[in-house]
Amino acid sequence: MSDDPMQEAAPDNAALDEAALNDSALELPEGYDNKFPIRIRGLTNAFGDYVVHDALDLDVRQGEILGVVGGSGTGKSVLMRSIIGLQFPREGDIEVFGQNITDAEPDEVIGVRNRWGVLFQGGALFSTLTVAENVQVPLKQFYPELDQTLLDEIARYKTVLTGLPAEAASKFPSELSGGMKKRAGLARALSLDPELLFLDEPTAGLDPIGAAKFDELTRELTDTLGLTVFLITHDLDTLYAICDRVAVLADKKVIAVGTIPELLETDHPWIQEYFNGPRSRAAAKSHEGADDRRKALDKPQAGRA
Amino acid sequence: MREWAEYSVDERGGRVTVSITGPLVVSGIGKLDPELRGFSGSAQFIDISGASRVDTVGAWIVHRFAEEQGAEIIGASEAAEVLLEAVEECSSDADITPPRPYVLGRVAEELGKKVVDFGYGMRRNVGFLGAILIAFLTVIRHPSRFRVKALVRQMELVGVSSLPIIGLMSFLIGIVIAQQGAVQLQQFGAETLTVNLVGRITLRELGVLMTAIMVAGRSGSAFAAQIGTMQLTEEIDAMRTIGVSPMEALVLPRILAAILMMPLLGFYASVVAIVGGAVIGDVMLGIPFWTFLARVQEVVPTYDFYVGMVKAPVFGLIIALSGCYQGMQVKGNAEEVGLRTTMAVVQAIFMVIVLDAFFAVFFTEVGWA
């Protein structure tokens, strides 16, 4: 534990973060009405001469699960990295909770980092820490006043909340399977009770049963905790099962945003190919049946997760 | 100002109600949590209708307090109700860190592990050397399978690119030996013997030894890190499945490059060190630069050169061997790469110095003193 840089750095940064917390947690910038946690205007990203995004616009609504799809190399991950401030865009504005991200340096304290959680594709768990300690890292960073007993309790219930067995809390990431790593990564992403959750291909590399369970978990948590989810995926089942809206990335722009039936009405060739391909039709079919069953189940336990 | 959640106690008709007000969220419960933990007395009701916001951490604290007190939670909003139910389902008392045995047991366990690991390590090291020999023999039998390009590339990395740093280091070492030696020898009026000192010690010992240490730090570590990272990314497994032997493709070129380049680098280092000594001789002792070099030829026996050149390839083998061996042992996570790289360098330098001592005794015994 003691050899972890995150924990040693915590006290220094904590003071700064606290200042940012005071400003941001409640007093929102003027004109921010809480309807669109993420607003992107005219985003242009380029690597050398290769333009990934060209004047891209996108709004994410409060409380929705927005699926982001697109062919390989269309810059889905770059888009996510831009929003969370890891990729510095060439042009354009990105507002998260009304705060401009593009003006800030990658490591600058911008007062929104404690309001989002990010699940990277490989989980990106700190390999020298146990799952529980991983969950505690953001908590220690932002809220150094919390008691170790409380931190342990939080780590325990978050572990179980994300569907891991309770004993997994004391395991190191190298002892976990791929699906468990994703869940542990999700537990860390959720450790601060964020309002906004970024998921980068959460079901990639999981077996169909694990993927379906992860989808279910995402939906449940979104409803329980009132999250807004920005979800990058290739998984058609995920799109059909849990996404409220889907944004399609192609031609360096978001060419369409909407529910799947809405998207099917557009006549962009890529969208047609994507949603009318054999795999998509199969996913849609299996989902129709599942949807009815889910609705029937949902009714009696409405309001519960 | 940052807001904190607070609580107040209300006693009415023998029933105690704890009312919690303020933001019942992770950023606001820092003060409330220890206070509730230290709450003495008993409460029948917990009223959270005054909480402005609730998240899972807030819900957890209320839930835990209610459990401890056996109290009933009242005034929860619909959202809070959902969260309370969610955290209630998720309570667990599992360990946060893996269980640790007592100190004595741990010391014994670690010590035992170290001893066993050392034994296995020795065996595997020898096994690795054997595997290299087999790969070498195979390559001799099938010369077309030998990767000349890889060898040349490694020779460049091990040899050519290290010329500047080894040159600078040796030059400075030559200066230090000549200057310090001269100061001592002057007391006996024997400062001309500085030539013998510099010439013999660099060719016999220091030239090769310092080069070996530098190569271990530069190339031995690189071998371990490169091969270790390839091991992590499953590149080595991919090679095996395609039918390419990692021994032939990765290890052999590196070993041969180190064996071939070490004598050249060692000789180069000795020469540069002598030049450094000659410079000091010229400046401090009044021995002209060219005279110093000519005297070196007279006072240094040829076998001093052979002593250095016999040791150099052996040192090269040791360095490359430990670098490649440690690299191949990497498994698990990124941390292991760093650990193995360090081990490769430490092992290489240690073995080089131990062997150097044996060589010193051996050469003196056979009359090359």
XYZ file of C-alpha atoms in Angstrom:
674
model
C 0.000 0.000 0.000
C 2.644 2.437 0.981
C 4.436 2.196 -2.363
C 1.501 3.579 -4.230
C 2.054 7.059 -5.628
C -1.656 7.903 -5.635
C -1.939 7.609 -1.921
C 1.153 9.568 -1.093
C 0.134 12.384 -3.369
C -3.301 12.573 -1.857
C -2.805 15.171 0.887
C -1.229 17.781 -1.442
C -3.833 17.605 -4.101
C -6.647 17.254 -1.662
C -6.401 20.858 -0.536
C -6.627 22.066 -4.111
C -9.460 19.745 -4.872
C -11.318 20.905 -1.850
C -11.219 24.459 -3.137
C -12.579 23.204 -6.407
C -15.264 21.229 -4.617
C -16.532 24.266 -2.833
C -16.937 26.109 -6.073
C -18.358 23.413 -8.189
C -20.430 21.063 -6.119
C -23.420 23.288 -5.751
C -22.892 26.573 -7.510
C -23.205 25.769 -11.152
C -22.108 28.197 -13.815
C -24.791 30.493 -15.095
C -26.856 29.182 -17.937
C -26.287 25.548 -16.983
C -29.693 24.011 -16.530
C -28.579 20.464 -15.666
C -30.334 19.026 -18.699
C -27.205 18.282 -20.700
C -24.271 17.138 -18.554
C -22.136 16.953 -21.696
C -22.286 19.497 -24.513
C -19.838 19.297 -27.389
C -19.667 22.024 -30.035
C -17.472 22.087 -33.111
C -14.978 19.540 -31.790
C -12.036 18.935 -34.103
C -9.409 16.352 -33.268
C -6.471 15.546 -35.493
C -3.254 13.584 -35.255
C -0.866 15.281 -37.621
C -2.677 15.447 -40.940
C -5.136 12.748 -40.007
C -8.411 14.359 -38.955
C -10.446 12.183 -36.591
C -13.284 14.551 -35.756
C -14.297 17.527 -37.821
C -16.671 20.042 -36.212
C -18.461 17.379 -34.185
C -21.522 18.300 -32.084
C -23.106 16.126 -29.419
C -25.368 16.577 -26.396
C -25.832 13.987 -23.690
C -29.066 14.250 -21.759
C -29.358 14.010 -18.018
C -30.206 10.511 -16.839
C -29.866 8.685 -20.121
C -27.630 5.891 -21.300
C -26.141 7.149 -24.541
C -24.547 4.461 -26.654
C -21.793 5.627 -28.988
C -21.145 3.423 -32.002
C -18.983 3.737 -35.059
C -16.597 1.712 -37.165
C -13.081 1.012 -35.963
C -10.947 4.113 -36.187
C -13.829 6.589 -36.185
C -12.555 8.029 -32.940
C -14.976 6.792 -30.315
C -12.286 6.468 -27.693
C -10.711 9.753 -28.793
C -14.082 11.402 -28.267
C -14.291 10.001 -24.756
C -10.717 11.020 -23.986
C -11.514 14.529 -25.209
C -14.515 14.787 -22.924
C -12.615 13.648 -19.861
C -9.754 15.966 -20.686
C -7.075 13.443 -21.607
C -6.930 14.433 -25.270
C -6.436 18.070 -26.138
C -8.656 18.908 -29.108
C -7.454 21.127 -31.939
C -10.648 23.180 -31.932
C -14.061 23.277 -30.344
C -15.673 23.467 -26.939
C -16.620 20.703 -24.566
C -18.698 21.510 -21.536
C -19.204 19.001 -18.751
C -21.689 20.174 -16.129
C -21.335 23.596 -17.690
C -17.572 23.652 -17.058
C -15.348 24.088 -20.044
C -12.965 21.157 -20.293
C -10.981 22.332 -23.290
C -9.563 25.355 -21.476
C -8.009 23.217 -18.770
C -4.689 21.378 -18.816
C -4.882 17.568 -18.519
C -3.881 17.520 -14.845
C -5.479 20.770 -13.802
C -8.077 20.777 -11.061
C -11.290 21.571 -12.838
C -13.815 20.640 -10.205
C -15.652 18.049 -12.202
C -13.353 15.084 -11.797
C -15.143 14.087 -8.606
C -18.455 14.106 -10.444
C -17.603 11.573 -13.110
C -16.357 8.030 -13.107
C -14.486 6.378 -15.937
C -14.212 2.687 -16.726
C -11.328 2.156 -19.129
C -11.356 -0.679 -21.576
C -8.964 -2.928 -19.708
C -10.234 -1.867 -16.293
C -6.991 0.066 -15.626
C -6.917 -1.111 -12.030
C -3.812 -0.217 -10.048
C -2.001 -3.531 -10.009
C -0.266 -3.099 -6.654
C -3.526 -2.482 -4.781
C -6.349 -4.835 -3.886
C -9.796 -4.233 -5.327
C -10.942 -2.535 -2.128
C -7.867 -0.305 -2.064
C -8.484 0.574 -5.699
C -11.984 1.708 -4.791
C -10.575 3.819 -1.972
C -8.042 5.705 -4.107
C -10.485 8.336 -5.471
C -12.139 8.658 -2.069
C -8.806 9.347 -0.375
C -7.856 11.761 -3.131
C -10.963 13.899 -2.873
C -12.143 13.364 0.691
C -9.119 12.901 2.947
C -11.285 13.617 5.987
C -13.023 10.242 5.694
C -12.299 7.696 8.370
C -10.462 4.489 7.393
C -13.291 2.403 8.907
C -15.801 4.210 6.710
C -13.523 3.824 3.671
C -13.376 0.083 4.312
C -17.148 -0.085 4.635
C -17.621 1.897 1.433
C -15.178 -0.350 -0.425
C -17.052 -3.416 0.805
C -20.519 -2.336 -0.245
C -19.318 -0.929 -3.590
C -17.676 -4.256 -4.325
C -20.928 -6.086 -3.733
C -22.945 -3.376 -5.494
C -21.085 -4.047 -8.733
C -21.891 -7.722 -8.531
C -18.563 -9.027 -7.294
C -18.471 -11.633 -4.541
C -17.673 -9.996 -1.188
C -14.366 -11.895 -0.901
C -13.108 -10.243 -4.085
C -12.416 -7.067 -2.097
C -9.127 -8.444 -0.805
C -7.926 -9.801 -4.149
C -5.327 -8.213 -6.390
C -6.282 -7.389 -9.986
C -3.990 -10.134 -11.316
C -6.087 -12.695 -9.435
C -9.328 -11.655 -11.152
C -10.895 -12.832 -14.398
C -11.613 -10.378 -17.216
C -15.239 -9.914 -16.248
C -14.377 -9.418 -12.591
C -11.740 -6.854 -13.524
C -14.386 -4.887 -15.399
C -16.678 -5.010 -12.396
C -13.864 -3.947 -10.094
C -13.088 -1.089 -12.498
C -16.747 -0.130 -12.364
C -16.647 -0.206 -8.556
C -13.745 2.242 -8.644
C -15.515 4.405 -11.228
C -18.538 4.531 -8.939
C -16.607 5.100 -5.727
C -17.384 8.832 -5.568
C -21.049 8.347 -6.451
C -20.573 10.236 -9.707
C -23.410 11.697 -11.718
C -21.741 10.869 -14.988
C -20.260 7.529 -15.946
C -18.031 6.818 -18.947
C -17.818 3.225 -20.079
C -15.347 2.289 -22.808
C -16.450 -0.991 -24.374
C -17.554 -2.487 -21.070
C -18.640 -5.803 -22.556
C -15.715 -6.322 -24.936
C -13.976 -9.579 -24.189
C -16.713 -10.905 -21.935
C -18.603 -14.083 -22.652
C -22.246 -13.550 -23.680
C -23.563 -14.442 -20.245
C -21.106 -12.119 -18.525
C -21.842 -9.382 -21.057
C -25.590 -9.668 -20.529
C -25.089 -9.535 -16.780
C -22.889 -6.494 -17.096
C -25.523 -4.780 -19.253
C -28.163 -5.547 -16.689
C -25.933 -4.200 -13.943
C -25.312 -0.982 -15.865
C -29.034 -0.453 -16.340
C -29.807 -1.223 -12.706
C -27.150 1.096 -11.375
C -28.181 3.842 -13.757
C -31.733 3.657 -12.477
C -30.785 3.268 -8.830
C -28.113 5.932 -8.654
C -29.589 8.297 -11.233
C -26.517 8.174 -13.460
C -25.949 9.600 -16.887
C -23.942 7.090 -18.897
C -21.726 7.683 -21.918
C -21.181 4.216 -23.278
C -18.866 3.297 -26.122
C -19.656 -0.102 -27.512
C -19.472 -2.506 -30.412
C -21.921 -4.814 -28.808
C -25.274 -4.742 -30.577
C -26.919 -6.566 -27.715
C -25.877 -3.793 -25.352
C -27.360 -1.189 -27.693
C -30.691 -2.928 -27.897
C -30.862 -3.921 -24.261
C -29.910 -0.844 -22.287
C -29.264 2.267 -24.381
C -31.844 5.041 -24.317
C -30.319 6.726 -27.334
C -27.533 5.850 -29.728
C -25.073 8.279 -31.318
C -23.473 7.150 -34.560
C -19.965 8.319 -35.377
C -19.041 8.335 -39.041
C -17.535 10.710 -41.568
C -15.722 12.503 -38.709
C -19.034 13.639 -37.207
C -21.938 12.368 -35.176
C -24.172 11.664 -38.129
C -27.244 10.755 -36.116
C -28.454 10.532 -32.539
C -31.670 8.875 -31.510
C -33.404 5.708 -30.467
C -32.759 2.679 -32.632
C -36.131 2.923 -34.452
C -35.333 6.559 -35.191
C -31.922 5.651 -36.516
C -33.414 2.957 -38.728
C -35.448 5.630 -40.491
C -32.354 7.542 -41.591
C -30.885 6.415 -44.873
C -27.198 6.790 -44.197
C -25.580 3.701 -45.720
C -23.383 2.934 -42.718
C -26.326 3.073 -40.304
C -28.400 0.876 -42.572
C -25.569 -1.613 -42.897
C -24.925 -1.561 -39.179
C -28.472 -2.013 -37.958
C -29.710 -4.179 -40.798
C -26.794 -6.567 -40.854
C -27.430 -10.180 -39.869
C -25.910 -9.759 -36.417
C -27.998 -6.706 -35.685
C -31.209 -8.398 -36.755
C -30.413 -11.333 -34.527
C -29.741 -9.028 -31.606
C -32.967 -7.122 -32.259
C -34.957 -10.321 -32.423
C -33.576 -11.758 -29.213
C -34.093 -8.425 -27.566
C -37.774 -8.170 -28.539
C -38.523 -11.344 -26.649
C -36.327 -10.356 -23.737
C -37.854 -6.917 -23.614
C -41.349 -8.250 -23.100
C -40.159 -10.531 -20.368
C -38.238 -7.728 -18.745
C -41.246 -5.420 -18.818
C -43.347 -8.059 -17.180
C -40.725 -8.418 -14.483
C -40.153 -4.707 -14.161
C -43.715 -3.777 -13.323
C -44.072 -5.225 -9.857
C -40.722 -3.889 -8.682
C -40.962 -0.419 -10.192
C -38.806 2.097 -8.402
C -36.569 -0.622 -7.143
C -33.366 -1.475 -8.857
C -18.380 27.247 1.736
C -18.504 23.512 1.693
C -21.592 22.223 3.453
C -21.546 19.452 6.027
C -24.333 17.170 7.149
C -25.279 17.520 10.802
C -27.490 15.742 13.280
C -29.615 16.780 16.201
C -31.272 14.691 18.923
C -34.878 15.179 19.838
C -36.374 13.443 22.867
C -40.096 13.406 23.159
C -42.197 11.100 25.271
C -39.305 8.712 25.926
C -38.643 8.258 22.221
C -35.397 9.524 20.844
C -35.316 10.793 17.273
C -32.021 11.596 15.550
C -32.618 14.115 12.753
C -30.024 14.437 10.045
C -29.907 17.613 7.973
C -27.699 18.883 5.182
C -26.125 17.117 2.208
C -26.020 13.414 2.987
C -23.432 12.775 0.285
C -19.801 11.673 0.216
C -18.524 15.250 0.172
C -20.617 16.251 3.181
C -20.436 13.390 5.661
C -16.812 13.756 6.757
C -17.836 15.201 10.100
C -21.102 13.355 10.582
C -19.616 9.865 10.280
C -17.270 9.957 13.319
C -19.958 11.737 15.343
C -22.517 9.031 14.631
C -19.925 6.364 15.387
C -19.359 7.912 18.783
C -23.077 8.407 19.450
C -23.880 7.331 22.956
C -27.410 6.606 23.999
C -30.044 4.930 21.978
C -32.304 6.169 19.231
C -35.612 4.768 18.103
C -36.035 6.850 14.950
C -33.710 8.391 12.414
C -35.296 11.234 10.506
C -33.594 12.043 7.201
C -36.338 14.245 5.785
C -34.037 17.237 6.296
C -31.295 15.848 4.062
C -30.939 17.974 0.948
C -29.230 15.320 -1.174
C -28.484 11.642 -0.632
C -26.014 9.305 -2.316
C -24.947 5.745 -1.565
C -22.332 6.792 0.992
C -24.897 8.864 2.885
C -27.395 6.044 2.636
C -24.769 3.620 3.918
C -24.014 5.719 6.971
C -27.684 6.052 7.839
C -28.226 2.350 7.247
C -25.273 1.395 9.440
C -26.363 3.745 12.217
C -29.884 2.386 12.065
C -28.535 -1.180 12.313
C -26.373 -0.319 15.308
C -29.188 1.446 17.134
C -31.919 -0.880 16.008
C -33.710 2.268 14.927
C -36.201 2.929 12.198
C -35.452 5.268 9.318
C -38.218 7.780 8.638
C -38.744 10.655 6.268
C -36.741 9.133 3.417
C -37.557 10.456 -0.031
C -38.304 8.023 -2.825
C -34.775 8.295 -4.187
C -33.271 7.813 -0.739
C -35.477 4.774 -0.217
C -34.037 3.170 -3.345
C -30.477 3.875 -2.236
C -31.109 2.581 1.268
C -32.438 -0.641 -0.129
C -29.505 -0.926 -2.512
C -26.861 -0.526 0.191
C -28.723 -2.817 2.540
C -28.489 -5.600 -0.001
C -24.799 -4.943 -0.441
C -23.511 -5.092 3.109
C -20.637 -7.483 3.598
C -17.890 -8.021 6.120
C -15.206 -9.387 3.823
C -11.537 -8.560 4.297
C -10.085 -5.523 2.554
C -6.544 -6.876 2.319
C -5.409 -10.472 2.010
C -4.886 -12.117 5.398
C -1.325 -11.800 6.734
C 0.287 -14.350 9.016
C 2.065 -13.241 12.213
C 5.499 -11.655 12.012
C 7.443 -14.767 13.033
C 5.577 -16.943 10.609
C 6.030 -14.373 7.882
C 9.781 -14.092 8.436
C 10.181 -17.854 8.382
C 8.007 -18.119 5.301
C 9.877 -15.402 3.428
C 13.251 -16.858 4.388
C 12.217 -20.325 3.288
C 10.895 -18.937 0.024
C 14.139 -17.077 -0.598
C 16.230 -20.209 -0.041
C 14.023 -22.374 -2.228
C 13.850 -19.680 -4.906
C 17.626 -19.389 -4.856
C 17.984 -23.118 -5.414
C 15.457 -23.190 -8.227
C 16.944 -20.005 -9.671
C 20.398 -21.598 -9.873
C 18.977 -24.697 -11.513
C 16.963 -22.706 -14.014
C 19.939 -20.469 -14.785
C 22.004 -23.511 -15.657
C 19.080 -24.906 -17.604
C 18.829 -21.647 -19.505
C 22.531 -21.795 -20.341
C 21.993 -25.323 -21.623
C 19.062 -24.205 -23.757
C 21.246 -21.488 -25.245
C 23.978 -24.010 -26.044
C 21.436 -26.257 -27.758
C 20.094 -23.310 -29.733
C 23.645 -22.400 -30.652
C 24.420 -25.910 -31.864
C 21.179 -26.022 -33.869
C 22.093 -22.779 -35.520
C 25.551 -24.126 -36.365
C 23.942 -27.174 -37.950
C 21.442 -25.016 -39.858
C 23.292 -21.758 -40.523
C 20.418 -20.457 -42.651
C 18.289 -20.175 -39.511
C 20.693 -17.764 -37.926
C 19.401 -14.197 -37.743
C 22.297 -12.134 -38.969
C 20.260 -8.943 -39.068
C 19.176 -9.278 -35.451
C 22.783 -9.935 -34.434
C 24.061 -6.862 -36.269
C 21.301 -4.755 -34.776
C 22.133 -5.947 -31.252
C 25.858 -5.403 -31.875
C 25.056 -1.826 -32.794
C 22.944 -1.340 -29.676
C 25.379 -3.025 -27.308
C 28.605 -1.830 -28.917
C 28.456 1.170 -31.175
C 25.865 3.198 -29.297
C 27.718 2.792 -26.022
C 31.041 4.094 -27.381
C 30.562 7.721 -26.246
C 29.551 6.937 -22.669
C 32.165 4.210 -22.192
C 34.811 6.469 -23.735
C 34.007 9.348 -21.419
C 33.863 7.091 -18.377
C 37.211 5.444 -19.188
C 38.921 8.716 -19.937
C 37.905 10.060 -16.546
C 38.952 6.849 -14.813
C 42.371 7.088 -16.485
C 42.710 10.641 -15.222
C 41.725 9.672 -11.676
C 44.125 6.705 -11.493
C 47.051 8.697 -12.898
C 46.440 11.695 -10.694
C 45.838 9.775 -7.449
C 48.645 7.320 -8.222
C 51.077 10.124 -8.957
C 50.373 11.837 -5.659
C 51.253 8.643 -3.735
C 54.215 7.648 -5.890
C 55.730 11.142 -5.656
C 56.381 10.497 -1.957
C 58.893 7.852 -3.032
C 60.139 9.913 -5.952
C 58.758 7.222 -8.209
C 56.229 9.262 -10.183
C 57.478 7.782 -13.456
C 55.941 4.493 -12.296
C 52.533 6.131 -12.882
C 52.916 4.840 -16.421
C 53.141 1.245 -15.177
C 50.219 1.793 -12.851
C 47.875 3.225 -15.460
C 48.947 0.916 -18.286
C 48.764 -2.333 -16.362
C 45.688 -1.718 -14.215
C 43.513 -0.545 -17.091
C 44.464 -3.367 -19.461
C 44.299 -6.091 -16.821
C 41.389 -4.988 -14.646
C 39.606 -1.713 -14.833
C 39.060 -1.319 -18.563
C 37.117 -4.552 -18.858
C 35.505 -4.395 -15.419
C 34.112 -0.883 -15.791
C 32.936 -1.670 -19.296
C 31.158 -4.754 -17.991
C 29.388 -2.691 -15.343
C 28.362 -0.113 -17.915
C 27.138 -2.751 -20.369
C 25.207 -4.488 -17.595
C 23.476 -1.212 -16.777
C 22.851 -0.255 -20.394
C 22.254 -3.484 -22.267
C 21.599 -6.130 -19.620
C 18.691 -4.085 -18.310
C 17.444 -3.418 -21.837
C 17.474 -7.158 -22.616
C 15.453 -7.947 -19.509
C 12.931 -5.156 -20.113
C 12.481 -5.888 -23.820
C 12.049 -9.618 -23.450
C 9.964 -9.149 -20.298
C 7.551 -6.819 -22.061
C 7.305 -9.198 -24.995
C 6.533 -11.938 -22.516
C 3.692 -9.839 -21.041
C 2.157 -8.994 -24.415
C 2.284 -12.703 -25.337
C 4.621 -11.965 -28.257
C 6.878 -14.792 -27.168
C 3.973 -17.234 -27.017
C 2.954 -16.038 -30.474
C 6.485 -16.756 -31.733
C 6.390 -20.268 -30.320
C 3.038 -21.030 -31.938
C 4.311 -19.857 -35.309
C 7.299 -22.112 -34.872
C 9.928 -19.447 -34.310
C 12.146 -20.333 -31.402
C 12.482 -17.335 -29.093
C 15.853 -18.750 -28.086
C 17.127 -18.436 -31.635
C 15.308 -15.243 -32.527
C 15.689 -13.194 -29.355
C 18.172 -14.691 -26.946
C 20.958 -15.944 -29.194
C 21.543 -12.664 -31.082
C 21.716 -10.775 -27.800
C 24.096 -13.237 -26.181
C 26.377 -13.339 -29.212
C 26.304 -9.563 -29.561
C 27.382 -9.146 -25.944
C 30.112 -11.816 -26.253
C 31.470 -10.269 -29.438
C 31.271 -6.644 -28.399
C 32.639 -6.921 -24.855
C 36.307 -7.537 -25.857
C 36.190 -4.678 -28.356
C 34.583 -2.331 -25.848
C 36.963 -3.460 -23.104
C 40.021 -2.825 -25.273
C 38.632 0.521 -26.384
C 37.997 1.479 -22.744
C 41.573 0.526 -21.758
C 43.067 2.561 -24.575
C 40.977 5.624 -23.752
C 41.879 5.288 -20.055
C 45.597 5.183 -20.952
C 45.110 8.296 -23.066
C 43.448 9.953 -20.071
C 46.421 8.976 -17.903
C 48.817 10.341 -20.542
C 47.020 13.673 -20.526
C 47.447 13.952 -16.752
C 51.045 12.824 -17.071
C 51.664 15.635 -19.526
C 49.934 18.266 -17.411
C 50.922 17.243 -13.857
C 54.084 15.129 -14.006
C 55.897 16.689 -16.912
C 55.988 13.402 -18.840
C 55.304 14.370 -22.480
C 52.146 12.829 -23.918
C 53.884 10.698 -26.589
C 56.631 9.625 -24.216
C 53.950 8.361 -21.810
C 52.400 6.248 -24.578
C 55.788 4.932 -25.714
C 56.648 3.972 -22.118
C 53.359 2.076 -21.839
C 54.540 -0.144 -24.692
C 57.774 -0.865 -22.831
C 56.448 -1.501 -19.308
C 53.182 -3.354 -19.976
C 53.714 -7.040 -20.777
C 51.641 -8.424 -23.635
C 49.921 -10.929 -21.374
C 48.195 -8.062 -19.525
C 46.326 -7.476 -22.755
C 45.428 -11.166 -22.988
C 44.206 -11.193 -19.392
C 41.697 -8.459 -20.213
C 40.654 -10.011 -23.508
C 40.073 -13.460 -21.998
C 37.801 -12.030 -19.310
C 35.780 -9.732 -21.577
C 33.722 -12.304 -23.530
C 32.985 -14.234 -20.337
C 31.649 -11.073 -18.734
C 29.603 -10.401 -21.870
C 28.093 -13.872 -21.636
C 27.212 -13.403 -17.955
C 25.560 -10.036 -18.575
C 23.505 -11.138 -21.569
C 22.623 -14.410 -19.872
C 21.177 -12.800 -16.760
C 19.417 -10.114 -18.811
C 17.727 -12.603 -21.133
C 17.050 -15.108 -18.365
C 15.322 -12.565 -16.145
C 13.366 -11.237 -19.114
C 12.070 -14.714 -19.923
C 11.001 -15.204 -16.290
C 8.557 -12.264 -16.394
C 4.934 -13.177 -15.902
C 1.862 -11.500 -14.496
C 2.004 -7.749 -14.391
C 4.008 -4.678 -15.356
C 5.572 -4.482 -11.924
C 7.370 -7.748 -12.595
C 9.200 -6.219 -15.579
C 10.775 -3.582 -13.361
C 11.612 -6.119 -10.698
C 13.239 -8.525 -13.147
C 15.184 -5.727 -14.832
C 16.660 -4.698 -11.501
C 17.457 -8.315 -10.704
C 19.157 -8.738 -14.074
C 21.498 -5.800 -13.476
C 22.289 -6.697 -9.866
C 22.884 -10.345 -10.720
C 25.083 -9.446 -13.691
C 27.299 -6.977 -11.818
C 27.608 -9.277 -8.822
C 28.568 -12.281 -10.949
C 31.036 -10.206 -12.959
C 32.848 -9.055 -9.827
C 32.900 -12.550 -8.310
C 34.308 -14.017 -11.520
C 36.822 -11.197 -11.786
C 38.229 -12.191 -8.395
C 38.598 -15.792 -9.536
C 40.286 -14.684 -12.734
C 42.749 -12.497 -10.786
C 43.839 -15.442 -8.648
C 43.945 -17.795 -11.612
C 46.108 -15.572 -13.841
C 48.553 -14.873 -11.028
C 48.821 -18.631 -10.393
C 49.598 -19.381 -14.051
C 52.359 -16.796 -13.999
C 50.751 -13.911 -15.800
C 51.374 -11.578 -12.910
